[in-house]
Amino acid sequence: MLGFLVKHFQILSSTLTRGLLSKPWALISEVGRNGLIKGSIDIVEQHFQIVCLKDFLQNPQLHGPKIQAMFQWYALPAAEPSLLHLLPSLKVIANGGVGIDHLDVPYLNSLGVKVANTPGVVSDATADIALGLLLASARNIVETFDPKTTCLPGQLMGVEVTGSTMGIIGMGNIGYKIAQRGKGFDMKILYHNRRRRSVEDEQAVGARYCECLDDLLKESDFVVLAFNLTPETTGLISHRELSLMRPTATLVNISRGLAVDQDALVEALQSGTIRTAALDVTEPEPLPRDHPLLSLLNVLITTHIGTNTYTTTRKILQMMVDNALAAVAGQAIPNEVKAE
């Protein structure tokens, strides 16, 4: 009996060892605070042997030649040449999220490294945070919280959301989800996009296309930025654009911090050019503690939490794994981002 158990244990141990050895290796930033979520790391570990950047850098020669995939979360590990040169077998960088403005795709492709992102799965959660910021800023939800208050803040008046006009700049998946939510508040929807959406899409949310961005800025009570950051959209909202907005208007940014000229935004908020701003993204992130935006009462800032739900996080990680597995196997990557 003992011999049978020993033999069974040896077989099981050998099987587990082969399973571990057969898994491809992947580099991550860390598990926890600034890295992959502890409650979701199992999705990656099912298919990859992972090594954290800190451990990797202690002995790059040990794991460097084995690593075939890099999982980026909040743009980390940073795909810098100094790191990439230590990864001669790297086949893919699987980015968590849609935006890849932090990656030099042509350069990576020249090294034989492909890039993939996770479109679609981030749309609902990101659209939710856009509407959350819009509502919170419109109705002064954060400002009215005071645990020491003894009277109702009757003088702290907000602005009406229902029936107002929302202008969305960038009508991709996320922008369209925002429009759907705006329709639920009987908002008038304007949008500006590189390409006009179909008549059916427009009618479904009651949206009107503004070919000229200036028209959208002039007519909107809430201007929502939901576009990808590119060289053309960097600094898209600056002094001129802010001056076209209504003095009662709110700027909501769930795009990227660099989409807005922050110095111009500070000036517009201080001078009353616009009413308020609600930002899930800034440049840098987080802002320095002495940044003027943090001292303004008419600014609401969250810390890039657009996709931060357990459901969405797990969906993102699963898509990252699917992209990486395809690349490692030499198959077509479902969500490859190619150089333009």
mmCIF file of C-alpha atoms in Angstrom:
data_model
loop_
_atom_site.group_PDB
_atom_site.id
_atom_site.type_symbol
_atom_site.label_atom_id
_atom_site.label_comp_id
_atom_site.label_asym_id
_atom_site.label_seq_id
_atom_site.Cartn_x
_atom_site.Cartn_y
_atom_site.Cartn_z
ATOM 1 C CA MET A 1 0.000 0.000 0.000
ATOM 2 C CA LEU A 2 2.802 2.366 0.933
ATOM 3 C CA GLY A 3 4.560 1.619 -2.321
ATOM 4 C CA PHE A 4 1.404 2.406 -4.257
ATOM 5 C CA LEU A 5 1.039 5.765 -2.477
ATOM 6 C CA VAL A 6 4.668 6.681 -3.109
ATOM 7 C CA LYS A 7 4.370 5.816 -6.785
ATOM 8 C CA HIS A 8 1.078 7.762 -7.056
ATOM 9 C CA PHE A 9 2.711 10.783 -5.408
ATOM 10 C CA GLN A 10 5.658 10.602 -7.792
ATOM 11 C CA ILE A 11 3.333 10.509 -10.800
ATOM 12 C CA LEU A 12 1.308 13.449 -9.475
ATOM 13 C CA SER A 13 4.448 15.432 -8.691
ATOM 14 C CA SER A 14 5.852 14.739 -12.140
ATOM 15 C CA THR A 15 2.584 15.813 -13.773
ATOM 16 C CA LEU A 16 2.480 19.078 -11.825
ATOM 17 C CA THR A 17 6.115 19.769 -12.644
ATOM 18 C CA ARG A 18 5.542 19.218 -16.365
ATOM 19 C CA GLY A 19 2.506 21.510 -16.173
ATOM 20 C CA LEU A 20 4.521 24.271 -14.604
ATOM 21 C CA LEU A 21 7.382 23.865 -17.024
ATOM 22 C CA SER A 22 5.042 23.918 -19.996
ATOM 23 C CA LYS A 23 3.562 27.269 -19.087
ATOM 24 C CA PRO A 24 5.114 30.231 -20.899
ATOM 25 C CA TRP A 25 6.716 32.937 -18.798
ATOM 26 C CA ALA A 26 5.328 36.453 -18.402
ATOM 27 C CA LEU A 27 6.585 39.633 -16.770
ATOM 28 C CA ILE A 28 4.284 41.778 -14.601
ATOM 29 C CA SER A 29 4.881 44.899 -12.513
ATOM 30 C CA GLU A 30 3.669 43.492 -9.200
ATOM 31 C CA VAL A 31 0.650 42.019 -7.475
ATOM 32 C CA GLY A 32 -1.173 44.459 -5.252
ATOM 33 C CA ARG A 33 -1.126 48.195 -4.864
ATOM 34 C CA ASN A 34 0.112 49.351 -8.274
ATOM 35 C CA GLY A 35 -0.095 46.065 -10.124
ATOM 36 C CA LEU A 36 -2.456 43.238 -10.938
ATOM 37 C CA ILE A 37 -5.327 42.821 -8.496
ATOM 38 C CA LYS A 38 -4.771 40.056 -5.941
ATOM 39 C CA GLY A 39 -8.283 38.704 -6.382
ATOM 40 C CA SER A 40 -7.812 38.316 -10.128
ATOM 41 C CA ILE A 41 -4.230 37.125 -10.553
ATOM 42 C CA ASP A 42 -5.480 33.527 -10.786
ATOM 43 C CA ILE A 43 -6.650 34.254 -14.339
ATOM 44 C CA VAL A 44 -3.050 34.854 -15.392
ATOM 45 C CA GLU A 45 -1.493 32.105 -13.295
ATOM 46 C CA GLN A 46 -3.690 29.465 -14.921
ATOM 47 C CA HIS A 47 -1.781 29.931 -18.159
ATOM 48 C CA PHE A 48 1.530 31.662 -17.363
ATOM 49 C CA GLN A 49 4.453 31.444 -15.034
ATOM 50 C CA ILE A 50 4.751 35.017 -13.787
ATOM 51 C CA VAL A 51 7.649 36.973 -12.422
ATOM 52 C CA CYS A 52 7.397 40.439 -10.883
ATOM 53 C CA LEU A 53 9.625 43.211 -12.185
ATOM 54 C CA LYS A 54 11.431 43.653 -8.867
ATOM 55 C CA ASP A 55 12.364 39.968 -8.724
ATOM 56 C CA PHE A 56 13.278 39.917 -12.408
ATOM 57 C CA LEU A 57 15.697 42.830 -12.093
ATOM 58 C CA GLN A 58 17.602 41.063 -9.313
ATOM 59 C CA ASN A 59 18.695 38.423 -11.824
ATOM 60 C CA PRO A 60 17.690 39.303 -15.406
ATOM 61 C CA GLN A 61 19.830 36.525 -16.878
ATOM 62 C CA LEU A 62 17.753 33.873 -15.092
ATOM 63 C CA HIS A 63 14.346 34.709 -16.556
ATOM 64 C CA GLY A 64 15.060 37.179 -19.366
ATOM 65 C CA PRO A 65 15.496 34.596 -22.161
ATOM 66 C CA LYS A 66 12.320 32.749 -21.073
ATOM 67 C CA ILE A 67 9.866 35.637 -20.912
ATOM 68 C CA GLN A 68 7.583 35.759 -23.937
ATOM 69 C CA ALA A 69 4.831 38.079 -22.703
ATOM 70 C CA MET A 70 4.572 41.277 -20.717
ATOM 71 C CA PHE A 71 1.320 42.172 -18.968
ATOM 72 C CA GLN A 72 1.023 45.938 -18.571
ATOM 73 C CA TRP A 73 -1.265 47.386 -15.917
ATOM 74 C CA TYR A 74 -1.410 51.168 -15.575
ATOM 75 C CA ALA A 75 1.388 51.248 -18.188
ATOM 76 C CA LEU A 76 3.690 49.191 -15.967
ATOM 77 C CA PRO A 77 6.187 47.643 -16.417
ATOM 78 C CA ALA A 78 7.272 50.530 -18.623
ATOM 79 C CA ALA A 79 8.359 49.286 -22.054
ATOM 80 C CA GLU A 80 11.669 51.116 -22.029
ATOM 81 C CA PRO A 81 14.577 50.088 -24.257
ATOM 82 C CA SER A 82 16.705 49.257 -21.207
ATOM 83 C CA LEU A 83 14.147 46.630 -20.143
ATOM 84 C CA LEU A 84 13.267 45.368 -23.599
ATOM 85 C CA HIS A 85 16.890 44.569 -24.347
ATOM 86 C CA LEU A 86 16.813 42.145 -21.412
ATOM 87 C CA LEU A 87 13.890 40.259 -22.986
ATOM 88 C CA PRO A 88 15.179 38.685 -26.194
ATOM 89 C CA SER A 89 12.275 36.219 -26.442
ATOM 90 C CA LEU A 90 9.494 38.752 -25.838
ATOM 91 C CA LYS A 91 6.657 38.307 -28.333
ATOM 92 C CA VAL A 92 3.858 40.499 -27.029
ATOM 93 C CA ILE A 93 2.950 43.320 -24.691
ATOM 94 C CA ALA A 94 -0.612 42.757 -23.516
ATOM 95 C CA ASN A 95 -1.940 46.089 -22.311
ATOM 96 C CA GLY A 96 -4.780 46.290 -19.796
ATOM 97 C CA GLY A 97 -7.132 48.909 -21.225
ATOM 98 C CA VAL A 98 -7.709 50.570 -24.567
ATOM 99 C CA GLY A 99 -5.244 53.450 -24.584
ATOM 100 C CA ILE A 100 -1.754 52.609 -25.818
ATOM 101 C CA ASP A 101 -0.386 56.167 -26.016
ATOM 102 C CA HIS A 102 2.409 55.076 -23.636
ATOM 103 C CA LEU A 103 3.672 52.503 -26.149
ATOM 104 C CA ASP A 104 5.806 53.150 -29.239
ATOM 105 C CA VAL A 105 4.143 50.539 -31.443
ATOM 106 C CA PRO A 106 6.401 50.972 -34.524
ATOM 107 C CA TYR A 107 9.505 50.636 -32.352
ATOM 108 C CA LEU A 108 8.146 47.557 -30.595
ATOM 109 C CA ASN A 109 7.172 45.975 -33.904
ATOM 110 C CA SER A 110 10.704 46.576 -35.179
ATOM 111 C CA LEU A 111 11.906 44.412 -32.279
ATOM 112 C CA GLY A 112 9.467 41.684 -33.240
ATOM 113 C CA VAL A 113 7.152 42.507 -30.339
ATOM 114 C CA LYS A 114 3.436 42.810 -30.963
ATOM 115 C CA VAL A 115 1.027 44.976 -28.981
ATOM 116 C CA ALA A 116 -2.516 44.143 -27.894
ATOM 117 C CA ASN A 117 -5.167 46.032 -25.933
ATOM 118 C CA THR A 118 -8.580 45.255 -24.446
ATOM 119 C CA PRO A 119 -11.333 47.180 -26.263
ATOM 120 C CA GLY A 120 -14.991 46.724 -25.505
ATOM 121 C CA VAL A 121 -14.746 45.260 -22.014
ATOM 122 C CA VAL A 122 -13.813 48.615 -20.459
ATOM 123 C CA SER A 123 -16.689 50.555 -22.012
ATOM 124 C CA ASP A 124 -19.458 50.080 -19.459
ATOM 125 C CA ALA A 125 -17.388 50.770 -16.366
ATOM 126 C CA THR A 126 -15.735 53.811 -17.952
ATOM 127 C CA ALA A 127 -19.079 55.195 -19.108
ATOM 128 C CA ASP A 128 -20.429 54.683 -15.583
ATOM 129 C CA ILE A 129 -17.627 56.769 -14.068
ATOM 130 C CA ALA A 130 -18.207 59.512 -16.648
ATOM 131 C CA LEU A 131 -21.848 59.801 -15.600
ATOM 132 C CA GLY A 132 -20.871 59.514 -11.957
ATOM 133 C CA LEU A 133 -18.477 62.439 -12.268
ATOM 134 C CA LEU A 134 -21.045 64.425 -14.226
ATOM 135 C CA LEU A 135 -23.748 63.886 -11.609
ATOM 136 C CA ALA A 136 -21.448 64.489 -8.656
ATOM 137 C CA SER A 137 -20.169 67.773 -10.061
ATOM 138 C CA ALA A 138 -23.605 68.946 -11.178
ATOM 139 C CA ARG A 139 -25.230 68.352 -7.800
ATOM 140 C CA ASN A 140 -22.248 69.156 -5.543
ATOM 141 C CA ILE A 141 -22.437 65.698 -4.022
ATOM 142 C CA VAL A 142 -18.885 65.748 -2.643
ATOM 143 C CA GLU A 143 -19.067 69.361 -1.440
ATOM 144 C CA THR A 144 -22.233 68.766 0.554
ATOM 145 C CA PHE A 145 -20.628 66.029 2.644
ATOM 146 C CA ASP A 146 -19.689 67.382 6.050
ATOM 147 C CA PRO A 147 -19.902 65.041 9.052
ATOM 148 C CA LYS A 148 -20.019 68.048 11.387
ATOM 149 C CA THR A 149 -22.947 69.815 9.735
ATOM 150 C CA THR A 150 -25.960 70.684 11.862
ATOM 151 C CA CYS A 151 -28.102 72.282 9.181
ATOM 152 C CA LEU A 152 -29.156 71.551 5.630
ATOM 153 C CA PRO A 153 -26.971 73.275 2.990
ATOM 154 C CA GLY A 154 -29.866 75.035 1.282
ATOM 155 C CA GLN A 155 -27.636 77.639 -0.337
ATOM 156 C CA LEU A 156 -25.412 75.095 -2.096
ATOM 157 C CA MET A 157 -27.287 74.881 -5.356
ATOM 158 C CA GLY A 158 -26.449 72.568 -8.212
ATOM 159 C CA VAL A 159 -27.425 72.479 -11.868
ATOM 160 C CA GLU A 160 -30.065 70.335 -13.544
ATOM 161 C CA VAL A 161 -28.919 67.239 -15.392
ATOM 162 C CA THR A 162 -32.274 66.083 -16.723
ATOM 163 C CA GLY A 163 -33.052 67.834 -19.979
ATOM 164 C CA SER A 164 -29.612 69.425 -20.266
ATOM 165 C CA THR A 165 -27.274 69.122 -23.250
ATOM 166 C CA MET A 166 -24.298 66.808 -23.201
ATOM 167 C CA GLY A 167 -21.605 67.105 -25.858
ATOM 168 C CA ILE A 168 -19.422 64.035 -26.287
ATOM 169 C CA ILE A 169 -16.064 64.380 -28.012
ATOM 170 C CA GLY A 170 -15.101 60.923 -29.199
ATOM 171 C CA MET A 171 -18.030 58.661 -30.070
ATOM 172 C CA GLY A 172 -16.380 55.253 -30.014
ATOM 173 C CA ASN A 173 -17.516 52.406 -27.799
ATOM 174 C CA ILE A 174 -17.131 54.363 -24.569
ATOM 175 C CA GLY A 175 -18.596 57.576 -25.975
ATOM 176 C CA TYR A 176 -21.617 55.709 -27.255
ATOM 177 C CA LYS A 177 -22.167 54.051 -23.874
ATOM 178 C CA ILE A 178 -22.061 57.496 -22.289
ATOM 179 C CA ALA A 179 -24.679 58.685 -24.774
ATOM 180 C CA GLN A 180 -26.911 55.744 -23.838
ATOM 181 C CA ARG A 181 -26.699 56.718 -20.192
ATOM 182 C CA GLY A 182 -27.348 60.365 -21.014
ATOM 183 C CA LYS A 183 -30.482 59.388 -22.864
ATOM 184 C CA GLY A 184 -31.752 57.855 -19.627
ATOM 185 C CA PHE A 185 -31.642 61.355 -18.135
ATOM 186 C CA ASP A 186 -33.491 62.827 -21.111
ATOM 187 C CA MET A 187 -30.359 64.713 -22.074
ATOM 188 C CA LYS A 188 -29.902 66.196 -25.522
ATOM 189 C CA ILE A 189 -26.870 64.457 -27.034
ATOM 190 C CA LEU A 190 -24.379 66.167 -29.336
ATOM 191 C CA TYR A 191 -21.211 64.484 -30.513
ATOM 192 C CA HIS A 192 -18.054 65.193 -32.465
ATOM 193 C CA ASN A 193 -16.057 62.327 -33.938
ATOM 194 C CA ARG A 194 -13.594 61.627 -36.737
ATOM 195 C CA ARG A 195 -16.279 59.600 -38.446
ATOM 196 C CA ARG A 196 -19.992 60.102 -38.206
ATOM 197 C CA ARG A 197 -21.915 57.176 -36.741
ATOM 198 C CA SER A 198 -24.730 55.481 -38.615
ATOM 199 C CA VAL A 199 -28.200 57.007 -38.698
ATOM 200 C CA GLU A 200 -29.419 54.007 -36.703
ATOM 201 C CA ASP A 201 -26.834 54.647 -33.970
ATOM 202 C CA GLU A 202 -27.736 58.316 -33.809
ATOM 203 C CA GLN A 203 -31.449 57.666 -33.621
ATOM 204 C CA ALA A 204 -31.038 55.030 -30.904
ATOM 205 C CA VAL A 205 -29.630 57.619 -28.478
ATOM 206 C CA GLY A 206 -31.112 60.754 -30.017
ATOM 207 C CA ALA A 207 -27.686 62.109 -30.919
ATOM 208 C CA ARG A 208 -26.865 64.964 -33.291
ATOM 209 C CA TYR A 209 -23.547 65.051 -35.102
ATOM 210 C CA CYS A 210 -21.486 68.235 -34.903
ATOM 211 C CA GLU A 211 -18.963 68.285 -37.715
ATOM 212 C CA CYS A 212 -17.520 71.464 -36.213
ATOM 213 C CA LEU A 213 -16.186 71.038 -32.681
ATOM 214 C CA ASP A 214 -16.833 74.707 -31.932
ATOM 215 C CA ASP A 215 -20.569 74.191 -32.308
ATOM 216 C CA LEU A 216 -20.568 71.419 -29.738
ATOM 217 C CA LEU A 217 -18.558 73.479 -27.268
ATOM 218 C CA LYS A 218 -20.897 76.466 -27.579
ATOM 219 C CA GLU A 219 -24.112 74.480 -27.160
ATOM 220 C CA SER A 220 -23.252 71.981 -24.408
ATOM 221 C CA ASP A 221 -23.937 72.164 -20.688
ATOM 222 C CA PHE A 222 -21.606 69.207 -20.143
ATOM 223 C CA VAL A 223 -18.626 68.505 -22.404
ATOM 224 C CA VAL A 224 -17.354 64.941 -22.029
ATOM 225 C CA LEU A 225 -13.959 63.905 -23.410
ATOM 226 C CA ALA A 226 -13.954 60.239 -24.439
ATOM 227 C CA PHE A 227 -11.378 59.988 -27.228
ATOM 228 C CA ASN A 228 -8.070 58.158 -27.520
ATOM 229 C CA LEU A 229 -4.944 60.214 -27.015
ATOM 230 C CA THR A 230 -3.002 60.721 -30.240
ATOM 231 C CA PRO A 231 -0.627 63.434 -31.418
ATOM 232 C CA GLU A 232 -3.659 65.130 -33.005
ATOM 233 C CA THR A 233 -5.767 65.062 -29.815
ATOM 234 C CA THR A 234 -3.029 65.997 -27.352
ATOM 235 C CA GLY A 235 -3.952 69.390 -25.910
ATOM 236 C CA LEU A 236 -7.202 69.420 -27.896
ATOM 237 C CA ILE A 237 -8.917 71.402 -25.147
ATOM 238 C CA SER A 238 -6.974 74.570 -24.443
ATOM 239 C CA HIS A 239 -7.600 78.317 -23.947
ATOM 240 C CA ARG A 240 -9.570 78.811 -27.142
ATOM 241 C CA GLU A 241 -11.817 75.793 -26.704
ATOM 242 C CA LEU A 242 -12.539 76.579 -23.064
ATOM 243 C CA SER A 243 -13.436 80.168 -23.992
ATOM 244 C CA LEU A 244 -16.119 78.852 -26.342
ATOM 245 C CA MET A 245 -17.845 76.904 -23.574
ATOM 246 C CA ARG A 246 -20.709 78.330 -21.564
ATOM 247 C CA PRO A 247 -19.852 79.903 -18.190
ATOM 248 C CA THR A 248 -22.313 77.408 -16.672
ATOM 249 C CA ALA A 249 -20.692 74.427 -18.401
ATOM 250 C CA THR A 250 -18.833 71.466 -16.920
ATOM 251 C CA LEU A 251 -15.847 69.709 -18.476
ATOM 252 C CA VAL A 252 -15.699 65.950 -17.810
ATOM 253 C CA ASN A 253 -12.502 64.140 -18.797
ATOM 254 C CA ILE A 254 -12.249 60.342 -18.836
ATOM 255 C CA SER A 255 -9.835 60.337 -21.799
ATOM 256 C CA ARG A 256 -6.247 61.186 -20.823
ATOM 257 C CA GLY A 257 -4.785 64.025 -18.834
ATOM 258 C CA LEU A 258 -2.805 65.287 -21.814
ATOM 259 C CA ALA A 259 -6.029 65.793 -23.767
ATOM 260 C CA VAL A 260 -6.431 69.033 -21.807
ATOM 261 C CA ASP A 261 -4.055 71.957 -21.379
ATOM 262 C CA GLN A 262 -4.157 71.946 -17.578
ATOM 263 C CA ASP A 263 -2.755 75.451 -17.214
ATOM 264 C CA ALA A 264 -5.551 76.724 -19.444
ATOM 265 C CA LEU A 265 -8.068 74.723 -17.406
ATOM 266 C CA VAL A 266 -6.859 76.221 -14.134
ATOM 267 C CA GLU A 267 -7.217 79.709 -15.606
ATOM 268 C CA ALA A 268 -10.711 78.967 -16.940
ATOM 269 C CA LEU A 269 -11.870 77.627 -13.575
ATOM 270 C CA GLN A 270 -10.374 80.515 -11.614
ATOM 271 C CA SER A 271 -11.829 83.162 -13.932
ATOM 272 C CA GLY A 272 -15.290 81.624 -14.210
ATOM 273 C CA THR A 273 -14.923 80.895 -17.918
ATOM 274 C CA ILE A 274 -16.521 77.530 -17.114
ATOM 275 C CA ARG A 275 -18.409 76.422 -14.021
ATOM 276 C CA THR A 276 -16.507 73.314 -13.023
ATOM 277 C CA ALA A 277 -14.426 70.336 -14.116
ATOM 278 C CA ALA A 278 -14.712 66.659 -13.202
ATOM 279 C CA LEU A 279 -11.603 64.645 -14.015
ATOM 280 C CA ASP A 280 -10.771 60.964 -13.774
ATOM 281 C CA VAL A 281 -7.448 61.583 -15.513
ATOM 282 C CA THR A 282 -4.696 64.159 -15.044
ATOM 283 C CA GLU A 283 -1.088 64.683 -16.095
ATOM 284 C CA PRO A 284 0.783 63.432 -14.175
ATOM 285 C CA GLU A 285 -1.091 60.897 -12.099
ATOM 286 C CA PRO A 286 -1.374 61.568 -9.276
ATOM 287 C CA LEU A 287 -0.950 65.325 -9.389
ATOM 288 C CA PRO A 288 1.748 66.896 -7.186
ATOM 289 C CA ARG A 289 0.200 67.901 -3.868
ATOM 290 C CA ASP A 290 0.836 71.580 -4.583
ATOM 291 C CA HIS A 291 -0.809 71.552 -8.020
ATOM 292 C CA PRO A 292 -3.310 74.443 -8.353
ATOM 293 C CA LEU A 293 -6.109 72.126 -9.525
ATOM 294 C CA LEU A 294 -6.136 70.525 -6.082
ATOM 295 C CA SER A 295 -6.815 73.830 -4.364
ATOM 296 C CA LEU A 296 -9.853 74.780 -6.465
ATOM 297 C CA LEU A 297 -13.305 74.183 -5.033
ATOM 298 C CA ASN A 298 -14.892 73.819 -8.465
ATOM 299 C CA VAL A 299 -12.865 70.734 -9.429
ATOM 300 C CA LEU A 300 -13.678 67.099 -8.717
ATOM 301 C CA ILE A 301 -10.811 64.651 -9.280
ATOM 302 C CA THR A 302 -10.749 60.878 -9.067
ATOM 303 C CA THR A 303 -7.628 58.787 -9.488
ATOM 304 C CA HIS A 304 -8.090 57.119 -12.885
ATOM 305 C CA ILE A 305 -10.637 54.614 -11.578
ATOM 306 C CA GLY A 306 -12.683 54.351 -14.770
ATOM 307 C CA THR A 307 -12.262 50.586 -15.090
ATOM 308 C CA ASN A 308 -11.886 49.775 -11.401
ATOM 309 C CA THR A 309 -14.580 47.196 -10.763
ATOM 310 C CA TYR A 310 -13.938 43.542 -10.020
ATOM 311 C CA THR A 311 -16.114 42.428 -12.925
ATOM 312 C CA THR A 312 -14.369 44.625 -15.472
ATOM 313 C CA THR A 313 -10.906 43.870 -14.088
ATOM 314 C CA ARG A 314 -11.400 40.147 -14.525
ATOM 315 C CA LYS A 315 -12.737 40.656 -18.051
ATOM 316 C CA ILE A 316 -9.697 42.770 -18.905
ATOM 317 C CA LEU A 317 -7.262 40.191 -17.535
ATOM 318 C CA GLN A 318 -8.961 37.379 -19.413
ATOM 319 C CA MET A 319 -8.683 39.338 -22.661
ATOM 320 C CA MET A 320 -5.022 40.107 -21.922
ATOM 321 C CA VAL A 321 -4.362 36.404 -21.376
ATOM 322 C CA ASP A 322 -6.175 35.460 -24.596
ATOM 323 C CA ASN A 323 -4.123 37.997 -26.541
ATOM 324 C CA ALA A 324 -0.852 36.809 -25.009
ATOM 325 C CA LEU A 325 -1.577 33.108 -25.509
ATOM 326 C CA ALA A 326 -2.312 33.708 -29.181
ATOM 327 C CA ALA A 327 0.943 35.606 -29.634
ATOM 328 C CA VAL A 328 3.006 32.957 -27.863
ATOM 329 C CA ALA A 329 1.407 30.260 -30.036
ATOM 330 C CA GLY A 330 2.122 32.231 -33.203
ATOM 331 C CA GLN A 331 -1.570 32.689 -33.913
ATOM 332 C CA ALA A 332 -3.509 35.802 -34.907
ATOM 333 C CA ILE A 333 -3.902 38.061 -31.881
ATOM 334 C CA PRO A 334 -7.597 38.899 -31.296
ATOM 335 C CA ASN A 335 -6.946 42.517 -30.346
ATOM 336 C CA GLU A 336 -3.614 43.398 -31.887
ATOM 337 C CA VAL A 337 -2.836 47.089 -32.222
ATOM 338 C CA LYS A 338 -0.896 47.699 -35.385
ATOM 339 C CA ALA A 339 1.257 50.680 -36.246
ATOM 340 C CA GLU A 340 -0.592 53.257 -38.333
#
